[in-house]
XYZ file of C-alpha atoms in Angstrom:
733
model
C 0.095 0.155 0.179
C 1.354 3.441 -1.083
C -0.014 6.752 -0.028
C -0.007 9.740 -2.597
C -1.273 13.145 -2.804
C -4.047 14.386 -5.103
C -4.285 17.343 -6.947
C -5.746 20.568 -5.076
C -9.643 19.891 -4.604
C -11.713 22.761 -5.581
C -12.012 25.566 -3.452
C -15.881 24.082 -1.685
C -14.163 20.460 -0.921
C -12.086 19.149 1.964
C -8.786 17.922 1.711
C -8.844 13.963 2.221
C -6.098 11.336 1.773
C -6.756 8.475 -0.179
C -5.332 5.041 -0.414
C -3.778 3.848 -3.758
C -3.508 0.229 -4.392
C -0.395 -0.972 -6.137
C -2.643 -2.147 -9.375
C -3.412 2.064 -9.585
C 0.201 2.770 -9.782
C 1.738 3.886 -12.796
C 3.993 1.178 -14.004
C 8.060 1.931 -12.994
C 10.617 3.272 -15.448
C 12.926 0.589 -16.074
C 15.700 2.636 -17.789
C 15.243 0.603 -21.152
C 13.924 1.771 -24.141
C 10.161 1.100 -24.593
C 9.330 -1.557 -27.238
C 6.972 -0.254 -29.322
C 3.534 -0.697 -28.938
C 1.089 -1.896 -31.699
C -0.871 1.035 -33.268
C -4.241 1.633 -32.071
C -7.180 0.015 -33.490
C -9.358 1.614 -35.341
C -12.420 3.014 -34.031
C -15.502 0.833 -34.838
C -18.003 2.945 -33.199
C -20.099 5.860 -35.373
C -18.878 8.096 -33.108
C -15.300 7.352 -33.642
C -15.461 7.187 -36.729
C -16.801 10.566 -37.218
C -14.445 12.119 -34.882
C -11.696 10.665 -36.592
C -13.417 11.661 -40.204
C -13.602 15.474 -38.747
C -10.057 15.624 -37.378
C -8.602 17.326 -40.477
C -11.291 19.696 -40.818
C -11.073 20.741 -37.345
C -7.646 21.036 -38.119
C -8.202 23.631 -40.894
C -10.532 25.404 -39.351
C -7.988 26.119 -36.358
C -5.300 27.344 -39.115
C -8.346 29.219 -40.736
C -9.404 31.210 -37.100
C -5.925 31.640 -36.070
C -4.909 34.925 -37.773
C -8.412 36.252 -36.188
C -7.538 35.084 -32.576
C -4.127 36.906 -32.780
C -5.739 40.055 -33.922
C -8.471 39.795 -30.796
C -5.511 38.675 -28.499
C -5.315 42.256 -27.418
C -8.744 42.706 -26.715
C -8.899 39.662 -25.093
C -6.103 40.471 -22.180
C -7.970 44.060 -21.430
C -10.971 42.030 -20.954
C -9.568 39.529 -19.044
C -10.277 41.527 -15.212
C -13.625 41.566 -16.239
C -14.061 37.877 -17.010
C -12.432 36.848 -13.929
C -15.099 38.842 -12.028
C -18.430 37.070 -14.102
C -16.673 34.122 -13.411
C -18.413 33.154 -10.386
C -21.843 34.261 -12.210
C -20.962 32.045 -15.191
C -20.353 29.002 -12.987
C -23.549 29.481 -11.572
C -25.271 29.414 -14.969
C -23.013 26.746 -16.061
C -25.739 23.588 -17.072
C -25.949 20.660 -14.614
C -28.173 17.425 -16.008
C -29.850 16.403 -14.830
C -30.856 19.565 -12.320
C -30.592 18.548 -8.992
C -33.664 18.950 -7.108
C -35.803 18.277 -10.377
C -37.462 15.245 -11.444
C -39.054 13.926 -14.555
C -38.873 16.051 -17.231
C -38.247 19.190 -15.430
C -34.635 17.944 -14.763
C -33.995 18.439 -18.204
C -35.224 22.329 -18.792
C -32.336 25.302 -18.094
C -33.054 27.464 -15.622
C -34.201 31.285 -16.118
C -30.574 32.104 -15.367
C -29.317 29.794 -18.337
C -31.580 31.048 -20.708
C -30.727 34.845 -20.209
C -27.202 33.686 -20.123
C -27.325 31.941 -23.392
C -29.711 34.681 -25.118
C -26.793 37.145 -24.000
C -23.891 35.100 -25.059
C -25.797 34.752 -28.650
C -26.242 38.163 -29.083
C -22.391 38.915 -28.294
C -21.144 36.306 -30.261
C -23.444 37.495 -32.997
C -22.268 40.836 -32.360
C -18.287 39.984 -32.308
C -19.018 37.955 -35.491
C -20.208 40.875 -37.512
C -17.547 43.540 -36.374
C -14.833 40.879 -37.706
C -16.982 40.169 -40.853
C -17.112 43.945 -41.243
C -13.710 44.599 -40.768
C -12.365 41.585 -42.823
C -14.663 42.942 -45.600
C -13.143 45.057 -48.446
C -14.297 46.772 -51.476
C -13.666 45.142 -54.651
C -11.459 46.726 -56.946
C -12.448 45.020 -60.022
C -15.970 45.531 -61.208
C -17.872 42.890 -63.394
C -17.413 43.237 -66.955
C -20.889 43.483 -67.735
C -21.324 46.466 -65.253
C -18.657 48.502 -66.854
C -18.551 47.674 -70.352
C -21.017 49.734 -72.810
C -22.194 50.067 -76.345
C -20.772 52.693 -78.722
C -23.151 55.041 -80.496
C -22.826 56.388 -83.954
C -25.052 58.993 -85.193
C -25.600 60.379 -88.410
C -24.556 64.214 -89.417
C -28.046 65.333 -88.096
C -27.433 64.149 -84.872
C -29.740 60.913 -85.350
C -28.679 57.603 -84.184
C -27.108 55.841 -87.113
C -25.543 52.403 -85.538
C -24.398 51.035 -82.233
C -21.713 48.582 -81.506
C -21.085 46.571 -78.325
C -21.947 43.223 -76.647
C -24.115 45.224 -73.909
C -26.612 47.884 -74.530
C -25.815 50.288 -71.894
C -24.871 54.067 -71.960
C -24.045 55.663 -68.717
C -25.850 59.056 -67.814
C -24.887 61.356 -65.135
C -27.436 61.727 -62.354
C -27.846 65.530 -63.126
C -29.207 64.543 -66.868
C -31.548 62.219 -65.236
C -34.828 64.223 -64.345
C -35.586 64.197 -60.564
C -39.114 62.475 -61.336
C -37.389 59.796 -62.770
C -35.180 59.175 -60.042
C -38.311 59.598 -57.572
C -40.248 56.824 -59.932
C -37.036 54.245 -59.046
C -37.270 54.958 -55.588
C -40.798 55.192 -54.585
C -40.800 51.318 -56.731
C -37.832 50.200 -54.725
C -36.276 51.761 -51.820
C -38.222 55.099 -50.932
C -36.008 55.276 -47.688
C -32.852 55.293 -49.898
C -31.497 58.639 -48.730
C -31.859 57.627 -45.004
C -31.002 53.776 -44.646
C -27.657 52.796 -43.530
C -27.117 50.489 -46.882
C -28.934 47.260 -45.901
C -32.533 46.176 -44.670
C -32.353 44.159 -41.771
C -35.854 43.454 -42.242
C -35.576 42.585 -45.707
C -32.697 40.210 -45.404
C -34.693 38.717 -42.631
C -37.259 37.949 -45.326
C -34.925 36.903 -47.616
C -33.207 34.600 -45.507
C -36.421 32.999 -44.241
C -37.598 32.532 -47.653
C -34.120 30.991 -48.973
C -33.883 28.754 -45.899
C -37.532 28.120 -44.986
C -39.210 27.507 -48.433
C -36.378 27.776 -50.889
C -37.473 30.986 -52.599
C -34.611 33.275 -52.769
C -36.504 36.644 -52.993
C -34.841 40.054 -51.892
C -35.406 42.795 -49.853
C -32.852 44.238 -50.818
C -31.720 47.982 -50.711
C -30.802 50.328 -53.618
C -27.470 49.881 -52.550
C -27.397 46.353 -51.837
C -28.756 45.688 -55.629
C -26.225 48.317 -56.665
C -23.417 46.086 -55.029
C -24.950 42.565 -56.670
C -25.007 44.317 -60.210
C -21.081 45.533 -60.235
C -19.313 43.593 -57.893
C -20.939 40.006 -57.269
C -22.785 37.087 -59.102
C -26.303 37.178 -59.585
C -26.208 33.821 -57.844
C -28.837 33.731 -54.843
C -27.040 32.000 -51.908
C -27.114 32.944 -48.471
C -23.104 33.553 -48.660
C -23.996 35.983 -51.477
C -26.393 37.769 -49.522
C -23.948 38.022 -46.575
C -21.377 39.258 -48.592
C -23.623 41.671 -50.132
C -24.741 43.360 -47.296
C -21.198 43.480 -45.652
C -19.935 45.328 -48.659
C -23.087 47.352 -49.268
C -22.593 48.708 -45.239
C -19.098 49.762 -46.449
C -19.894 51.016 -49.308
C -22.595 53.330 -47.738
C -20.066 54.826 -45.308
C -17.544 55.724 -48.402
C -19.523 56.560 -51.117
C -22.320 59.419 -51.626
C -25.944 58.162 -51.930
C -26.060 60.122 -54.994
C -23.163 58.445 -56.490
C -24.824 54.973 -55.430
C -28.017 56.150 -57.075
C -26.002 56.925 -60.385
C -24.351 53.542 -60.464
C -27.677 51.778 -59.999
C -29.547 53.577 -62.379
C -26.844 53.096 -64.902
C -26.348 49.330 -64.327
C -29.814 47.501 -63.605
C -31.037 45.105 -65.761
C -34.251 46.789 -67.805
C -34.891 43.579 -70.042
C -34.918 44.052 -73.823
C -31.486 43.597 -73.936
C -31.001 46.615 -72.225
C -28.885 48.029 -69.031
C -29.564 51.286 -67.603
C -32.051 53.958 -67.600
C -30.939 55.836 -70.945
C -30.815 52.697 -73.352
C -34.421 51.424 -71.568
C -35.883 54.765 -72.393
C -34.544 54.349 -75.889
C -35.402 51.125 -76.234
C -39.658 51.241 -74.670
C -40.068 54.599 -75.701
C -37.413 55.781 -78.894
C -36.367 58.615 -76.664
C -33.591 59.796 -74.145
C -33.833 59.524 -70.569
C -34.108 63.475 -69.783
C -37.154 63.378 -72.306
C -39.277 60.938 -70.456
C -42.780 62.221 -68.198
C -43.078 60.926 -64.714
C -45.442 58.283 -66.147
C -43.363 56.480 -68.619
C -40.556 56.679 -65.713
C -43.195 54.681 -63.137
C -43.420 52.082 -66.078
C -39.544 51.543 -66.542
C -39.329 51.376 -62.901
C -41.755 48.662 -62.821
C -39.231 46.669 -65.200
C -36.869 46.336 -62.036
C -39.283 43.743 -60.220
C -38.521 41.683 -63.166
C -38.991 42.839 -66.979
C -39.750 39.300 -67.921
C -42.634 39.750 -65.940
C -43.675 43.470 -66.871
C -42.725 44.452 -70.307
C -46.548 44.464 -71.775
C -45.337 43.214 -75.144
C -44.650 39.619 -73.666
C -47.860 38.764 -72.802
C -51.417 40.072 -72.178
C -50.729 39.045 -68.182
C -47.353 40.750 -68.154
C -49.845 43.792 -69.373
C -51.925 43.660 -66.789
C -49.332 43.064 -64.244
C -47.290 46.338 -65.650
C -50.402 48.278 -65.682
C -50.950 47.573 -61.753
C -47.697 48.451 -60.654
C -47.167 51.392 -62.421
C -50.533 52.877 -60.892
C -48.960 51.798 -57.641
C -45.851 53.896 -58.276
C -47.761 56.909 -59.225
C -49.657 56.378 -56.106
C -46.829 55.954 -54.014
C -45.078 58.771 -55.065
C -47.791 61.160 -53.665
C -47.678 59.371 -50.587
C -44.366 59.958 -50.549
C -44.702 63.614 -51.466
C -42.901 63.708 -54.574
C -45.991 64.110 -56.924
C -49.140 66.178 -56.166
C -52.659 64.639 -56.308
C -53.468 67.321 -59.085
C -50.184 65.807 -61.182
C -51.218 62.062 -60.587
C -54.921 62.908 -61.824
C -53.141 63.436 -65.574
C -51.910 60.478 -65.552
C -55.021 57.870 -65.948
C -53.915 56.090 -69.223
C -51.013 53.496 -69.104
C -48.152 54.997 -71.106
C -48.103 51.780 -73.851
C -44.233 51.457 -74.683
C -42.970 50.467 -78.153
C -43.706 46.845 -79.305
C -40.120 46.801 -80.475
C -37.437 47.980 -79.461
C -35.890 51.025 -81.089
C -32.461 50.459 -80.566
C -30.135 51.217 -83.495
C -28.276 48.218 -85.000
C -25.775 48.330 -87.781
C -27.363 47.422 -91.058
C -25.790 45.824 -94.030
C -24.531 49.326 -95.483
C -23.729 51.640 -92.506
C -21.564 48.615 -91.055
C -19.041 50.290 -93.546
C -19.805 53.552 -92.141
C -18.999 52.527 -88.553
C -15.837 50.578 -89.438
C -14.489 54.067 -91.156
C -15.580 55.803 -88.445
C -14.449 53.469 -86.023
C -10.890 53.889 -87.258
C -11.020 57.373 -87.527
C -12.161 58.261 -83.900
C -9.335 56.006 -82.567
C -6.617 57.536 -84.390
C -7.913 61.007 -84.310
C -9.038 60.951 -80.575
C -6.032 58.513 -79.338
C -8.495 56.290 -78.315
C -7.099 52.789 -77.470
C -8.633 49.326 -78.668
C -9.063 48.453 -74.920
C -10.678 51.582 -74.164
C -12.909 51.822 -77.564
C -14.020 48.350 -76.434
C -15.298 49.139 -72.878
C -17.497 51.443 -74.738
C -19.576 54.220 -73.283
C -18.433 56.807 -76.731
C -20.832 58.811 -78.871
C -19.636 59.243 -81.959
C -20.963 62.051 -84.134
C -19.915 60.980 -87.969
C -20.189 63.215 -91.400
C -22.547 61.086 -93.073
C -25.025 62.927 -94.749
C -28.287 60.413 -94.218
C -30.010 61.308 -97.860
C -26.910 61.487 -99.584
C -25.926 58.107 -98.142
C -29.438 56.513 -99.556
C -29.244 58.059 -103.057
C -25.599 56.767 -103.388
C -26.947 53.340 -101.876
C -29.821 53.130 -104.149
C -27.865 54.571 -107.271
C -25.222 51.434 -106.909
C -28.332 48.810 -106.344
C -29.973 49.916 -109.315
C -26.905 49.263 -111.485
C -26.417 45.812 -109.639
C -29.568 45.080 -110.557
C -29.023 46.323 -114.196
C -25.825 44.300 -114.389
C -27.184 40.528 -113.154
C -30.317 40.815 -116.005
C -27.694 41.621 -118.467
C -24.880 38.954 -117.465
C -25.725 37.267 -113.978
C -21.910 35.382 -114.501
C -19.809 38.567 -115.279
C -22.165 40.612 -112.335
C -20.958 37.676 -109.688
C -17.602 39.428 -109.568
C -18.445 42.713 -110.148
C -17.628 45.514 -107.496
C -18.795 49.286 -106.926
C -16.705 51.569 -105.089
C -17.986 55.526 -104.517
C -17.559 58.160 -101.873
C -18.915 61.936 -101.601
C -16.493 64.355 -99.791
C -17.227 67.783 -98.822
C -14.570 70.448 -99.804
C -13.698 70.919 -96.064
C -12.877 67.048 -96.079
C -16.210 65.787 -94.606
C -17.021 62.015 -96.014
C -20.546 62.509 -96.323
C -21.537 59.033 -98.103
C -19.539 56.192 -99.300
C -20.448 52.710 -100.937
C -18.542 50.145 -99.520
C -20.203 46.565 -100.761
C -23.506 44.716 -100.957
C -23.732 43.377 -97.407
C -20.979 44.142 -94.602
C -21.823 40.641 -92.859
C -20.796 38.799 -95.951
C -18.229 40.712 -97.571
C -15.868 42.985 -95.006
C -13.853 44.203 -98.414
C -14.973 47.887 -98.114
C -15.059 48.658 -101.861
C -15.065 52.786 -101.623
C -11.410 52.318 -99.539
C -9.749 49.686 -101.692
C -6.561 50.433 -103.477
C -6.923 47.661 -106.014
C -7.320 49.219 -109.553
C -5.761 51.893 -111.467
C -7.135 55.207 -111.691
C -6.438 55.439 -115.231
C -6.814 58.797 -117.576
C -8.958 59.816 -113.858
C -5.339 60.834 -112.953
C -4.751 63.393 -115.931
C -5.940 66.622 -114.061
C -3.038 66.132 -111.424
C -0.565 65.892 -114.154
C -2.198 69.457 -116.092
C -2.121 71.118 -112.061
C 1.691 69.791 -111.523
C 2.250 71.295 -115.584
C 0.653 74.671 -114.646
C 2.139 74.986 -110.929
C 5.524 74.397 -111.531
C 6.281 74.700 -115.686
C 7.985 72.368 -117.904
C 11.684 71.834 -118.839
C 12.003 70.427 -122.739
C 15.483 70.719 -121.916
C 18.067 69.188 -119.694
C 19.790 71.639 -117.339
C 17.488 74.677 -118.327
C 14.898 76.834 -116.197
C 11.425 75.429 -116.195
C 9.145 77.551 -118.581
C 5.712 78.321 -117.442
C 2.569 76.848 -119.510
C -0.867 77.514 -120.050
C -4.241 75.639 -121.241
C -3.359 77.035 -124.807
C -0.398 75.489 -124.654
C -0.160 72.644 -127.617
C 0.857 69.000 -127.532
C 0.540 66.390 -130.202
C -2.591 64.575 -129.027
C -2.230 62.039 -132.286
C -2.304 57.953 -130.648
C 0.662 55.941 -130.575
C 3.023 58.928 -129.941
C 6.653 58.082 -128.897
C 7.609 59.469 -125.484
C 10.757 61.554 -125.670
C 13.010 63.088 -123.250
C 15.733 65.413 -123.782
C 18.064 62.895 -124.640
C 15.290 61.149 -127.308
C 12.796 58.506 -127.268
C 12.534 56.942 -123.478
C 12.827 53.318 -123.843
C 11.415 50.444 -121.304
C 13.778 47.737 -120.021
C 12.511 45.636 -122.731
C 14.156 47.458 -125.300
C 10.748 48.804 -126.454
C 9.819 52.784 -127.671
C 6.947 53.911 -124.661
C 4.201 55.130 -126.817
C 1.095 56.900 -125.125
C -2.205 55.547 -126.496
C -5.997 57.456 -126.669
C -9.278 55.426 -126.525
C -10.281 54.268 -129.357
C -7.081 54.534 -131.019
C -8.001 57.995 -132.280
C -6.072 60.747 -133.469
C -6.398 64.168 -132.542
C -3.242 66.412 -134.119
C -1.949 69.555 -132.465
C -4.172 70.198 -129.506
C -4.451 72.465 -126.384
C -4.298 71.135 -122.832
C -7.138 72.583 -121.732
C -9.071 70.755 -124.809
C -7.102 67.750 -124.372
C -8.469 67.254 -120.571
C -12.393 68.273 -122.063
C -12.140 65.647 -124.837
C -10.163 62.964 -122.531
C -7.767 62.884 -124.863
C -4.511 60.941 -122.987
C -1.359 61.463 -125.147
C -0.538 64.888 -124.317
C -0.479 64.368 -120.697
C 1.909 61.765 -120.771
C 4.402 64.050 -122.488
C 3.275 66.838 -120.719
C 4.474 64.303 -117.115
C 8.043 63.913 -118.973
C 8.132 67.441 -119.032
C 7.196 68.463 -115.855
C 8.966 65.495 -114.088
C 7.451 62.429 -113.020
C 8.616 63.312 -109.272
C 6.818 66.960 -109.660
C 3.758 65.106 -111.210
C 3.771 62.806 -108.018
C 4.035 65.439 -105.234
C 1.150 67.342 -106.737
C -1.249 64.632 -106.534
C 0.270 63.903 -102.974
C -0.486 67.491 -102.060
C -3.681 67.162 -103.404
C -4.650 64.053 -101.292
C -3.707 60.773 -103.089
C -1.410 58.487 -100.686
C 1.987 58.015 -101.127
C 1.234 54.164 -100.698
C -0.950 54.076 -103.666
C 1.842 54.795 -106.523
C 3.532 52.535 -108.299
C 6.706 52.354 -110.466
C 7.606 56.251 -111.454
C 7.773 55.442 -115.240
C 5.660 57.335 -117.982
C 2.735 55.304 -117.035
C 2.578 57.194 -114.161
C 0.856 60.083 -115.845
C -1.799 58.088 -117.183
C -2.420 56.667 -113.759
C -1.003 53.493 -112.816
C -1.386 54.618 -109.077
C -4.420 52.875 -107.460
C -5.716 55.237 -105.219
C -9.336 54.473 -103.572
C -12.481 55.924 -104.154
C -12.407 58.239 -101.086
C -9.322 59.415 -101.853
C -10.081 60.348 -105.555
C -13.275 62.459 -104.850
C -10.976 64.042 -101.678
C -8.495 64.827 -104.337
C -10.913 66.556 -107.238
C -12.080 68.370 -104.354
C -9.328 70.218 -103.848
C -9.954 71.851 -107.405
C -13.631 72.584 -105.973
C -12.040 74.391 -102.925
C -9.448 76.824 -104.841
C -6.462 74.574 -104.560
C -6.384 73.916 -100.783
C -6.794 70.002 -99.676
C -8.456 69.263 -96.903
C -7.745 65.484 -95.409
C -10.796 63.557 -95.669
C -12.649 62.502 -91.716
C -15.687 60.622 -91.073
C -16.082 61.981 -87.518
C -16.913 65.985 -86.301
C -16.734 64.669 -82.368
C -17.225 62.373 -79.753
C -18.314 62.501 -76.413
C -18.072 59.713 -73.650
C -20.827 59.747 -70.910
C -21.861 63.176 -72.058
C -18.076 64.594 -71.677
C -16.231 66.186 -74.685
C -13.313 63.865 -76.183
C -10.636 65.594 -77.552
C -10.676 65.342 -81.769
C -7.801 66.138 -83.906
C -9.870 67.738 -86.831
C -7.474 68.202 -90.441
C -6.649 71.434 -91.396
C -6.830 72.691 -95.180
C -3.499 73.478 -96.779
C -2.124 74.850 -100.066
C -2.154 72.186 -102.755
C -1.783 74.462 -106.046
C -2.447 77.877 -106.543
C -5.847 79.319 -106.979
C -5.635 80.111 -110.809
C -4.324 76.648 -111.631
C -7.104 75.200 -109.663
C -9.569 77.977 -111.620
C -8.192 76.028 -114.561
C -8.234 72.690 -114.162
C -11.755 72.949 -112.852
C -12.840 74.836 -116.398
C -11.271 72.217 -118.182
C -13.256 69.527 -115.929
C -16.155 71.562 -116.244
C -16.051 71.270 -120.341
C -15.062 67.523 -120.171
C -18.767 67.278 -118.145
C -20.812 69.587 -120.864
C -18.877 67.744 -123.390
C -19.880 64.368 -122.540
C -23.046 65.136 -121.374
C -24.680 68.102 -122.757
C -27.728 69.248 -121.177
C -27.246 67.061 -118.330
C -27.066 70.375 -115.790
C -27.761 73.983 -116.436
C -25.682 76.587 -117.922
C -25.267 78.357 -114.947
C -24.526 74.762 -112.876
C -21.160 74.323 -110.851
C -20.535 71.169 -112.148
C -17.353 68.931 -113.425
C -16.962 65.595 -114.391
C -14.201 63.248 -115.818
C -14.254 59.706 -117.419
C -11.306 57.727 -116.388
C -10.595 54.458 -118.340
C -7.378 52.042 -118.125
C -5.288 50.748 -121.019
C -5.946 47.055 -119.992
C -9.922 47.536 -119.329
C -9.787 46.659 -115.950
C -11.703 49.559 -114.418
C -13.566 52.244 -115.085
C -13.882 55.628 -113.172
C -16.178 58.596 -112.971
C -15.061 61.886 -110.850
C -16.443 65.100 -110.599
C -18.368 67.911 -108.532
C -21.205 69.343 -107.850
C -20.833 72.653 -106.460
C -18.451 72.028 -103.159
C -19.234 67.903 -103.226
C -16.905 65.839 -104.927
C -17.702 61.743 -106.010
C -16.044 59.246 -107.225
C -17.540 55.811 -108.575
C -15.330 53.068 -109.845
C -16.608 49.740 -111.210
C -14.321 46.780 -111.561
C -14.365 43.185 -111.352
C -12.671 40.696 -109.159
C -13.083 36.989 -107.820
C -12.494 37.497 -104.091
C -12.660 34.043 -103.945
C -10.074 33.323 -105.803
C -7.360 36.640 -105.910
C -7.472 40.272 -105.712
C -5.788 40.366 -109.425
C -8.520 42.752 -111.449
C -10.322 40.999 -114.337
C -11.190 42.593 -117.410
C -14.865 44.676 -117.409
C -15.968 42.952 -120.557
C -18.668 45.844 -120.993
C -19.896 45.101 -117.786
C -19.546 48.647 -116.879
C -20.669 50.188 -120.026
C -18.556 52.466 -122.704
C -17.316 55.720 -122.093
C -19.995 56.793 -123.937
C -22.619 55.414 -121.796
C -21.106 54.715 -118.273
C -22.364 52.633 -115.598
C -20.053 54.903 -113.197
C -21.480 58.119 -114.693
C -24.891 56.689 -114.271
C -24.105 55.905 -110.226
C -22.482 59.475 -110.202
C -25.554 61.514 -111.500
C -27.842 59.575 -109.332
C -25.925 60.365 -106.263
C -25.286 64.238 -107.155
C -28.854 64.531 -108.204
C -30.254 67.111 -109.105
C -26.963 68.711 -110.856
C -28.643 71.983 -111.891
């Protein structure tokens, strides 16, 4: 028998000695290494197996809570004296089961002290949890992509919408541009206490939790702040965890952001149905007008859509219509109750404001896609907008395109296409029609890019594929008039006028001061006229008016091909469109686009000044002006030179088309033929607008090599390009 002291007893126990039997003593150490014992057997009871399975989870939970415990350590130290004072009372609240002094089922019922202790403990733990959760929650830095992305809207020159681009139909509107009636219609419908609440609704969250947990229905009860947080920071998943995160972010956001900013963000990111986000795009989709033009009745209907556009869009079903009318009336009555709408004003709105049956959002069409493409490229370059920023959207792009001129040009080409198809369907399959109208100040007024951008992205108005042919000769004429000619080496340039005489015969050899010009194959280079006609000695003015080519090939040599090219570039042709600097340059071996040809001819209509063509007049982003560099006109040739070229082109028009315009009409025009018959042009001006039309054939499925026209574009005397030109420029007088 041995005696052993027990650990100190509790304060209310008496000290005692207990006799310990030998069998209860721990084994003595022998000083030898213990023999490894067999591993403990796996637990067989369900409770044991559950404990083993839960061990890793509990360990992970402990690691997760360790940082929180570390943060709370200083607070725990401060509270420890108070906790020790409460220990005796807590000990009394400690449940003892079965309760002493009770019988039957009453032995298992906690005392009132225990109930009170449990109640306040729950409140304290819940409060501590919420404080920790609030402190640990950060407002996300990255917004949802659909909440920030907008579409870009393109407008005609008269300010009416032309097209929109982008995956999301949304346009931000500053709160100051949203009428107060519209704002309060939304607030009355969704959150009347918005300006006074803390960002969350406790009762609403409670109802949402009850429905989620109790019946599986995940309806909200959210404030506008909570809905805004859900729109821009979180997913749309209806879960308790998402709801809790939403509440924490809403509380923090309400303390950091003004109520007006939150409301503005909410109105610009909410879903209104018909593929639209935001009140501005919804206003256009349902009423075909900007939000600033809405009345309070229309605003009340749009506010009803926030409860679920699929249930309240009247165009979807009769049941939807009935729901929409009921909620619309309720919202207006609610505004009266809130003092935001007078009873007299409410009485004016007895009839439901029926929205449009179809959305008036502006999608790009078959031809306007070409316009959008041109405007988009120019906007990015001139305003310095990166592809990334442009794709985020929000831009309002006001183009220079004239709706009436675009319609006239498109109809003229469509008519020519139909005629070509009736004449020879096989040839018409490979026919292409490029055209553009440009004002003298550089504004692109209209273009024809192709039959349908969705099937042919190739823009025929901007293509540099076929040669300019004899339509280039006005630039040779202008270069000679501007810089003079040299017929002998090392002599000063001699000025010339339109009366200067040149040989107009067909197949005239081109000469240099040293003699005939030989090509690389050892053949003399000769100029050819259309139809192999000869005209004898002819003035340069008459040669341009009668489309006699041979004088201009020689004039180009006398002026200098580098000078001719520089003059053409100053007038608007791009250096990249020029080919080899050989005598054929004077007869149009360059390949300008229809846009560039129209722009260059406009130089003569603008007294010798040239302005680079542009397609965008101004840009805003969500109402704020974007800096846009507009091209400035510059002197290309002297005024007298431009007037002489213009006079010769006017005679060319009247010679080829007598009676097409009145004698006082300011009209010029020039046919453009190519030696290999791969393109036919007509370029001319009416007053200050210049239009270029080209017809050519290319089988895009095989190559970009031009094919012979084979009569598809008519003849110089009966030209398809002229028919298109006159149709687009009508009236000519």
